[in-house]
Amino acid sequence: MTFTTTPSIVLAQRVQSARPSATKEMTRLANQMAREGRSVITLSQGEPDFPTPLHVRDAAKAAIDRNESRYTDVAGTVALREAVVRKFERDNGLSFEVDQIQVGCGAKQVLYNALQATLDPGDEVVIPTPAWVSYPEMVRLAGGEPVIVRCSAQSGFKLLPAQLEAAITPRTKWLMLNSPSNPSGAVYSAEELRALAEVLDRHPHVWIMADDIYEMIRYDATPFATPAAISPQLASRTLTINGVSKAFAMTGWRVGFGAGPTALIKAMNLIQSQSTSHTSSISQAAAVAALDGPMDFLPTFVQAFQRRRDAVVSALNGVAGLRCDVPPGAFYAFPDCRELLGRRDPQGKVLATDADLAQFILREVAVAVVPGSAFELPGHFRVSYAASDDQLNDAMTRIASACASLR
Ligand SMILES: Cc1ncc(COP(=O)(O)O)c(C=O)c1O
């Protein structure tokens, strides 16, 4: 059959109001340049460069050999949900029943399911920023309204109780909190969470979505704190989200999980049952081995990240026009580049925004970073230091020479 004209599809409003992932876009451009033969260093993607631990890979192979290749329960296999229950008990002092757990295709799908299951048009979600690029877009795709609250470097990029109080309205459904944070690396202490919990105590219609995906990647001795464990009142309206992607270098396996009140999890299961059904049965078997298995590889991971963090932050601070705080968690540096904005590149083009600067760095010296505006905090950019020491050294030299060429 031949068409004389190309029919054009009319896209849904909700798609038109959402933006594609900026991190994936920078990575796509970097990959395209690499295919064209440039030696590109991609520091735009948030994934550990370590291999998945051997015992986890072995567990997946064993699951294949046992022919665990059938559909599983929508919420995840009972074996995995039991392992998740043990993880929350062991690491966070939280007690859940198996039917309070949902396993999804990454923490991302669990967040997505929760928003789809709870937001009506006009419902508001408070998002302290800088925040992961996907939060506002997922809220929009669910018909809700992101309420962006900008947190400054002075507060360590953390939400202050007064800011939370001011952002809450009768339409507020959720507060999304991510600690350690992508992109700032900020980590909330128990006291800071308690102060936010006091505000939430006065607004019982607001629920809290705690994204703890970087829990294991922290560099100081402050114990990890999560909202549900801080305040028993808050626990009954908290969804705690975590997964194996970051701690176990398993981004591609697509396993994340959420734990919360049964009625919420049930609604999230309904959403998931009509979309992906569940994540791969083999990945779920691997995740059981990850959660129940030895964690002795983790200090080596974290030490390597810390060494890279220190090198990257010190290199960035050595570049005139950049200023970078030392992030206490996750694997990103988030330098302030406002001093460089308004300068001209060697071709005479003015770099007015952080996006212009990130594109210039990619074009000029082939290093992919992500502009801070993608994380709702313009005037910064994000560098993922989950890359090899050699790549990071090379990338920092290139960024320094690109910035030095601005006039
Ligand atoms: C803050 C945050 N939450 C969730 C995710 C998603 O993790 P997953 O790979 O488990 O979907 C990411 C991934 O980059 C992230 O940075």
mmCIF file with all atom_site columns, N, CA and C in Angstrom, residues 151-199:
data_model
loop_
_atom_site.group_PDB
_atom_site.id
_atom_site.type_symbol
_atom_site.label_atom_id
_atom_site.label_alt_id
_atom_site.label_comp_id
_atom_site.label_asym_id
_atom_site.label_entity_id
_atom_site.label_seq_id
_atom_site.pdbx_PDB_ins_code
_atom_site.Cartn_x
_atom_site.Cartn_y
_atom_site.Cartn_z
_atom_site.occupancy
_atom_site.B_iso_or_equiv
_atom_site.pdbx_formal_charge
_atom_site.auth_seq_id
_atom_site.auth_comp_id
_atom_site.auth_asym_id
_atom_site.auth_atom_id
_atom_site.pdbx_PDB_model_num
ATOM 1   N N  . CYS A 1 151 ? 16.202 25.050 46.171 1.00 0.00 ? 151 CYS A N  1
ATOM 2   C CA . CYS A 1 151 ? 17.014 24.995 47.393 1.00 0.00 ? 151 CYS A CA 1
ATOM 3   C C  . CYS A 1 151 ? 18.430 25.448 47.016 1.00 0.00 ? 151 CYS A C  1
ATOM 4   N N  . SER A 1 152 ? 18.982 26.315 47.812 1.00 0.00 ? 152 SER A N  1
ATOM 5   C CA . SER A 1 152 ? 20.254 26.922 47.411 1.00 0.00 ? 152 SER A CA 1
ATOM 6   C C  . SER A 1 152 ? 21.439 26.160 47.993 1.00 0.00 ? 152 SER A C  1
ATOM 7   N N  . ALA A 1 153 ? 22.610 26.519 47.470 1.00 0.00 ? 153 ALA A N  1
ATOM 8   C CA . ALA A 1 153 ? 23.848 25.924 47.992 1.00 0.00 ? 153 ALA A CA 1
ATOM 9   C C  . ALA A 1 153 ? 24.017 26.262 49.478 1.00 0.00 ? 153 ALA A C  1
ATOM 10  N N  . GLN A 1 154 ? 23.498 27.436 49.901 1.00 0.00 ? 154 GLN A N  1
ATOM 11  C CA . GLN A 1 154 ? 23.635 27.842 51.320 1.00 0.00 ? 154 GLN A CA 1
ATOM 12  C C  . GLN A 1 154 ? 22.963 26.841 52.257 1.00 0.00 ? 154 GLN A C  1
ATOM 13  N N  . SER A 1 155 ? 21.866 26.209 51.806 1.00 0.00 ? 155 SER A N  1
ATOM 14  C CA . SER A 1 155 ? 21.215 25.206 52.665 1.00 0.00 ? 155 SER A CA 1
ATOM 15  C C  . SER A 1 155 ? 21.678 23.806 52.281 1.00 0.00 ? 155 SER A C  1
ATOM 16  N N  . GLY A 1 156 ? 22.807 23.723 51.567 1.00 0.00 ? 156 GLY A N  1
ATOM 17  C CA . GLY A 1 156 ? 23.312 22.414 51.129 1.00 0.00 ? 156 GLY A CA 1
ATOM 18  C C  . GLY A 1 156 ? 22.373 21.779 50.122 1.00 0.00 ? 156 GLY A C  1
ATOM 19  N N  . PHE A 1 157 ? 21.639 22.619 49.369 1.00 0.00 ? 157 PHE A N  1
ATOM 20  C CA . PHE A 1 157 ? 20.656 22.152 48.375 1.00 0.00 ? 157 PHE A CA 1
ATOM 21  C C  . PHE A 1 157 ? 19.533 21.349 49.023 1.00 0.00 ? 157 PHE A C  1
ATOM 22  N N  . LYS A 1 158 ? 19.244 21.653 50.294 1.00 0.00 ? 158 LYS A N  1
ATOM 23  C CA . LYS A 1 158 ? 18.195 20.902 51.011 1.00 0.00 ? 158 LYS A CA 1
ATOM 24  C C  . LYS A 1 158 ? 16.991 21.790 51.296 1.00 0.00 ? 158 LYS A C  1
ATOM 25  N N  . LEU A 1 159 ? 15.834 21.156 51.355 1.00 0.00 ? 159 LEU A N  1
ATOM 26  C CA . LEU A 1 159 ? 14.576 21.849 51.618 1.00 0.00 ? 159 LEU A CA 1
ATOM 27  C C  . LEU A 1 159 ? 14.526 22.275 53.082 1.00 0.00 ? 159 LEU A C  1
ATOM 28  N N  . LEU A 1 160 ? 14.177 23.535 53.313 1.00 0.00 ? 160 LEU A N  1
ATOM 29  C CA . LEU A 1 160 ? 14.039 24.021 54.690 1.00 0.00 ? 160 LEU A CA 1
ATOM 30  C C  . LEU A 1 160 ? 12.576 23.938 55.109 1.00 0.00 ? 160 LEU A C  1
ATOM 31  N N  . PRO A 1 161 ? 12.300 23.730 56.405 1.00 0.00 ? 161 PRO A N  1
ATOM 32  C CA . PRO A 1 161 ? 10.909 23.590 56.852 1.00 0.00 ? 161 PRO A CA 1
ATOM 33  C C  . PRO A 1 161 ? 10.026 24.765 56.417 1.00 0.00 ? 161 PRO A C  1
ATOM 34  N N  . ALA A 1 162 ? 10.555 25.992 56.483 1.00 0.00 ? 162 ALA A N  1
ATOM 35  C CA . ALA A 1 162 ? 9.736  27.155 56.102 1.00 0.00 ? 162 ALA A CA 1
ATOM 36  C C  . ALA A 1 162 ? 9.373  27.108 54.615 1.00 0.00 ? 162 ALA A C  1
ATOM 37  N N  . GLN A 1 163 ? 10.307 26.616 53.797 1.00 0.00 ? 163 GLN A N  1
ATOM 38  C CA . GLN A 1 163 ? 10.017 26.504 52.360 1.00 0.00 ? 163 GLN A CA 1
ATOM 39  C C  . GLN A 1 163 ? 8.913  25.468 52.122 1.00 0.00 ? 163 GLN A C  1
ATOM 40  N N  . LEU A 1 164 ? 8.976  24.371 52.878 1.00 0.00 ? 164 LEU A N  1
ATOM 41  C CA . LEU A 1 164 ? 7.955  23.330 52.731 1.00 0.00 ? 164 LEU A CA 1
ATOM 42  C C  . LEU A 1 164 ? 6.590  23.880 53.137 1.00 0.00 ? 164 LEU A C  1
ATOM 43  N N  . GLU A 1 165 ? 6.575  24.539 54.292 1.00 0.00 ? 165 GLU A N  1
ATOM 44  C CA . GLU A 1 165 ? 5.318  25.123 54.799 1.00 0.00 ? 165 GLU A CA 1
ATOM 45  C C  . GLU A 1 165 ? 4.701  26.040 53.737 1.00 0.00 ? 165 GLU A C  1
ATOM 46  N N  . ALA A 1 166 ? 5.542  26.873 53.124 1.00 0.00 ? 166 ALA A N  1
ATOM 47  C CA . ALA A 1 166 ? 5.034  27.858 52.154 1.00 0.00 ? 166 ALA A CA 1
ATOM 48  C C  . ALA A 1 166 ? 4.544  27.194 50.868 1.00 0.00 ? 166 ALA A C  1
ATOM 49  N N  . ALA A 1 167 ? 5.070  26.015 50.559 1.00 0.00 ? 167 ALA A N  1
ATOM 50  C CA . ALA A 1 167 ? 4.715  25.372 49.279 1.00 0.00 ? 167 ALA A CA 1
ATOM 51  C C  . ALA A 1 167 ? 3.424  24.557 49.370 1.00 0.00 ? 167 ALA A C  1
ATOM 52  N N  . ILE A 1 168 ? 3.007  24.213 50.580 1.00 0.00 ? 168 ILE A N  1
ATOM 53  C CA . ILE A 1 168 ? 1.843  23.325 50.737 1.00 0.00 ? 168 ILE A CA 1
ATOM 54  C C  . ILE A 1 168 ? 0.536  24.105 50.543 1.00 0.00 ? 168 ILE A C  1
ATOM 55  N N  . THR A 1 169 ? -0.373 23.515 49.750 1.00 0.00 ? 169 THR A N  1
ATOM 56  C CA . THR A 1 169 ? -1.719 24.089 49.564 1.00 0.00 ? 169 THR A CA 1
ATOM 57  C C  . THR A 1 169 ? -2.720 22.948 49.800 1.00 0.00 ? 169 THR A C  1
ATOM 58  N N  . PRO A 1 170 ? -4.011 23.247 49.776 1.00 0.00 ? 170 PRO A N  1
ATOM 59  C CA . PRO A 1 170 ? -4.986 22.162 49.927 1.00 0.00 ? 170 PRO A CA 1
ATOM 60  C C  . PRO A 1 170 ? -4.884 21.115 48.816 1.00 0.00 ? 170 PRO A C  1
ATOM 61  N N  . ARG A 1 171 ? -4.261 21.482 47.648 1.00 0.00 ? 171 ARG A N  1
ATOM 62  C CA . ARG A 1 171 ? -4.141 20.519 46.545 1.00 0.00 ? 171 ARG A CA 1
ATOM 63  C C  . ARG A 1 171 ? -2.880 19.676 46.618 1.00 0.00 ? 171 ARG A C  1
ATOM 64  N N  . THR A 1 172 ? -2.031 19.927 47.616 1.00 0.00 ? 172 THR A N  1
ATOM 65  C CA . THR A 1 172 ? -0.766 19.171 47.676 1.00 0.00 ? 172 THR A CA 1
ATOM 66  C C  . THR A 1 172 ? -1.044 17.703 48.002 1.00 0.00 ? 172 THR A C  1
ATOM 67  N N  . LYS A 1 173 ? -0.517 16.824 47.177 1.00 0.00 ? 173 LYS A N  1
ATOM 68  C CA . LYS A 1 173 ? -0.709 15.387 47.416 1.00 0.00 ? 173 LYS A CA 1
ATOM 69  C C  . LYS A 1 173 ? 0.562  14.753 47.977 1.00 0.00 ? 173 LYS A C  1
ATOM 70  N N  . TRP A 1 174 ? 1.683  15.136 47.388 1.00 0.00 ? 174 TRP A N  1
ATOM 71  C CA . TRP A 1 174 ? 2.947  14.491 47.751 1.00 0.00 ? 174 TRP A CA 1
ATOM 72  C C  . TRP A 1 174 ? 4.050  15.533 47.951 1.00 0.00 ? 174 TRP A C  1
ATOM 73  N N  . LEU A 1 175 ? 5.008  15.155 48.800 1.00 0.00 ? 175 LEU A N  1
ATOM 74  C CA . LEU A 1 175 ? 6.337  15.764 48.815 1.00 0.00 ? 175 LEU A CA 1
ATOM 75  C C  . LEU A 1 175 ? 7.285  14.683 48.311 1.00 0.00 ? 175 LEU A C  1
ATOM 76  N N  . MET A 1 176 ? 8.080  15.007 47.280 1.00 0.00 ? 176 MET A N  1
ATOM 77  C CA . MET A 1 176 ? 9.063  14.024 46.794 1.00 0.00 ? 176 MET A CA 1
ATOM 78  C C  . MET A 1 176 ? 10.426 14.398 47.378 1.00 0.00 ? 176 MET A C  1
ATOM 79  N N  . LEU A 1 177 ? 11.006 13.465 48.101 1.00 0.00 ? 177 LEU A N  1
ATOM 80  C CA . LEU A 1 177 ? 12.280 13.749 48.771 1.00 0.00 ? 177 LEU A CA 1
ATOM 81  C C  . LEU A 1 177 ? 13.306 12.693 48.360 1.00 0.00 ? 177 LEU A C  1
ATOM 82  N N  . ASN A 1 178 ? 14.474 13.151 47.965 1.00 0.00 ? 178 ASN A N  1
ATOM 83  C CA . ASN A 1 178 ? 15.487 12.230 47.454 1.00 0.00 ? 178 ASN A CA 1
ATOM 84  C C  . ASN A 1 178 ? 16.795 12.462 48.216 1.00 0.00 ? 178 ASN A C  1
ATOM 85  N N  . SER A 1 179 ? 17.204 11.456 48.990 1.00 0.00 ? 179 SER A N  1
ATOM 86  C CA . SER A 1 179 ? 18.424 11.589 49.787 1.00 0.00 ? 179 SER A CA 1
ATOM 87  C C  . SER A 1 179 ? 19.160 10.245 49.823 1.00 0.00 ? 179 SER A C  1
ATOM 88  N N  . PRO A 1 180 ? 20.448 10.222 49.480 1.00 0.00 ? 180 PRO A N  1
ATOM 89  C CA . PRO A 1 180 ? 21.253 11.247 48.835 1.00 0.00 ? 180 PRO A CA 1
ATOM 90  C C  . PRO A 1 180 ? 20.625 11.675 47.513 1.00 0.00 ? 180 PRO A C  1
ATOM 91  N N  . SER A 1 181 ? 20.878 12.929 47.169 1.00 0.00 ? 181 SER A N  1
ATOM 92  C CA . SER A 1 181 ? 20.174 13.510 46.030 1.00 0.00 ? 181 SER A CA 1
ATOM 93  C C  . SER A 1 181 ? 20.948 13.411 44.720 1.00 0.00 ? 181 SER A C  1
ATOM 94  N N  . ASN A 1 182 ? 20.201 13.162 43.681 1.00 0.00 ? 182 ASN A N  1
ATOM 95  C CA . ASN A 1 182 ? 20.655 13.375 42.323 1.00 0.00 ? 182 ASN A CA 1
ATOM 96  C C  . ASN A 1 182 ? 19.996 14.680 41.873 1.00 0.00 ? 182 ASN A C  1
ATOM 97  N N  . PRO A 1 183 ? 20.714 15.734 41.579 1.00 0.00 ? 183 PRO A N  1
ATOM 98  C CA . PRO A 1 183 ? 22.126 15.800 41.204 1.00 0.00 ? 183 PRO A CA 1
ATOM 99  C C  . PRO A 1 183 ? 23.064 16.387 42.267 1.00 0.00 ? 183 PRO A C  1
ATOM 100 N N  . SER A 1 184 ? 22.559 16.845 43.418 1.00 0.00 ? 184 SER A N  1
ATOM 101 C CA . SER A 1 184 ? 23.445 17.639 44.294 1.00 0.00 ? 184 SER A CA 1
ATOM 102 C C  . SER A 1 184 ? 24.275 16.776 45.240 1.00 0.00 ? 184 SER A C  1
ATOM 103 N N  . GLY A 1 185 ? 23.861 15.525 45.465 1.00 0.00 ? 185 GLY A N  1
ATOM 104 C CA . GLY A 1 185 ? 24.558 14.674 46.434 1.00 0.00 ? 185 GLY A CA 1
ATOM 105 C C  . GLY A 1 185 ? 24.170 14.994 47.868 1.00 0.00 ? 185 GLY A C  1
ATOM 106 N N  . ALA A 1 186 ? 23.222 15.940 48.062 1.00 0.00 ? 186 ALA A N  1
ATOM 107 C CA . ALA A 1 186 ? 22.805 16.314 49.425 1.00 0.00 ? 186 ALA A CA 1
ATOM 108 C C  . ALA A 1 186 ? 22.230 15.108 50.176 1.00 0.00 ? 186 ALA A C  1
ATOM 109 N N  . VAL A 1 187 ? 22.548 15.044 51.476 1.00 0.00 ? 187 VAL A N  1
ATOM 110 C CA . VAL A 1 187 ? 22.030 13.957 52.320 1.00 0.00 ? 187 VAL A CA 1
ATOM 111 C C  . VAL A 1 187 ? 21.317 14.610 53.512 1.00 0.00 ? 187 VAL A C  1
ATOM 112 N N  . TYR A 1 188 ? 20.076 14.227 53.760 1.00 0.00 ? 188 TYR A N  1
ATOM 113 C CA . TYR A 1 188 ? 19.326 14.777 54.896 1.00 0.00 ? 188 TYR A CA 1
ATOM 114 C C  . TYR A 1 188 ? 19.673 13.994 56.159 1.00 0.00 ? 188 TYR A C  1
ATOM 115 N N  . SER A 1 189 ? 19.945 14.720 57.239 1.00 0.00 ? 189 SER A N  1
ATOM 116 C CA . SER A 1 189 ? 20.193 14.059 58.524 1.00 0.00 ? 189 SER A CA 1
ATOM 117 C C  . SER A 1 189 ? 18.841 13.741 59.164 1.00 0.00 ? 189 SER A C  1
ATOM 118 N N  . ALA A 1 190 ? 18.869 12.905 60.215 1.00 0.00 ? 190 ALA A N  1
ATOM 119 C CA . ALA A 1 190 ? 17.632 12.572 60.929 1.00 0.00 ? 190 ALA A CA 1
ATOM 120 C C  . ALA A 1 190 ? 16.977 13.844 61.468 1.00 0.00 ? 190 ALA A C  1
ATOM 121 N N  . GLU A 1 191 ? 17.796 14.777 61.979 1.00 0.00 ? 191 GLU A N  1
ATOM 122 C CA . GLU A 1 191 ? 17.231 16.027 62.538 1.00 0.00 ? 191 GLU A CA 1
ATOM 123 C C  . GLU A 1 191 ? 16.533 16.833 61.448 1.00 0.00 ? 191 GLU A C  1
ATOM 124 N N  . GLU A 1 192 ? 17.167 16.904 60.298 1.00 0.00 ? 192 GLU A N  1
ATOM 125 C CA . GLU A 1 192 ? 16.553 17.677 59.206 1.00 0.00 ? 192 GLU A CA 1
ATOM 126 C C  . GLU A 1 192 ? 15.230 17.044 58.771 1.00 0.00 ? 192 GLU A C  1
ATOM 127 N N  . LEU A 1 193 ? 15.206 15.715 58.725 1.00 0.00 ? 193 LEU A N  1
ATOM 128 C CA . LEU A 1 193 ? 13.951 15.050 58.350 1.00 0.00 ? 193 LEU A CA 1
ATOM 129 C C  . LEU A 1 193 ? 12.891 15.258 59.419 1.00 0.00 ? 193 LEU A C  1
ATOM 130 N N  . ARG A 1 194 ? 13.318 15.249 60.685 1.00 0.00 ? 194 ARG A N  1
ATOM 131 C CA . ARG A 1 194 ? 12.364 15.471 61.784 1.00 0.00 ? 194 ARG A CA 1
ATOM 132 C C  . ARG A 1 194 ? 11.730 16.864 61.671 1.00 0.00 ? 194 ARG A C  1
ATOM 133 N N  . ALA A 1 195 ? 12.538 17.842 61.321 1.00 0.00 ? 195 ALA A N  1
ATOM 134 C CA . ALA A 1 195 ? 12.015 19.212 61.179 1.00 0.00 ? 195 ALA A CA 1
ATOM 135 C C  . ALA A 1 195 ? 10.997 19.278 60.030 1.00 0.00 ? 195 ALA A C  1
ATOM 136 N N  . LEU A 1 196 ? 11.256 18.551 58.953 1.00 0.00 ? 196 LEU A N  1
ATOM 137 C CA . LEU A 1 196 ? 10.288 18.527 57.843 1.00 0.00 ? 196 LEU A CA 1
ATOM 138 C C  . LEU A 1 196 ? 9.037  17.750 58.265 1.00 0.00 ? 196 LEU A C  1
ATOM 139 N N  . ALA A 1 197 ? 9.245  16.685 59.048 1.00 0.00 ? 197 ALA A N  1
ATOM 140 C CA . ALA A 1 197 ? 8.106  15.871 59.516 1.00 0.00 ? 197 ALA A CA 1
ATOM 141 C C  . ALA A 1 197 ? 7.171  16.704 60.397 1.00 0.00 ? 197 ALA A C  1
ATOM 142 N N  . GLU A 1 198 ? 7.742  17.621 61.171 1.00 0.00 ? 198 GLU A N  1
ATOM 143 C CA . GLU A 1 198 ? 6.904  18.490 62.023 1.00 0.00 ? 198 GLU A CA 1
ATOM 144 C C  . GLU A 1 198 ? 5.966  19.331 61.162 1.00 0.00 ? 198 GLU A C  1
ATOM 145 N N  . VAL A 1 199 ? 6.477  19.820 60.049 1.00 0.00 ? 199 VAL A N  1
ATOM 146 C CA . VAL A 1 199 ? 5.626  20.591 59.132 1.00 0.00 ? 199 VAL A CA 1
ATOM 147 C C  . VAL A 1 199 ? 4.528  19.669 58.585 1.00 0.00 ? 199 VAL A C  1
#
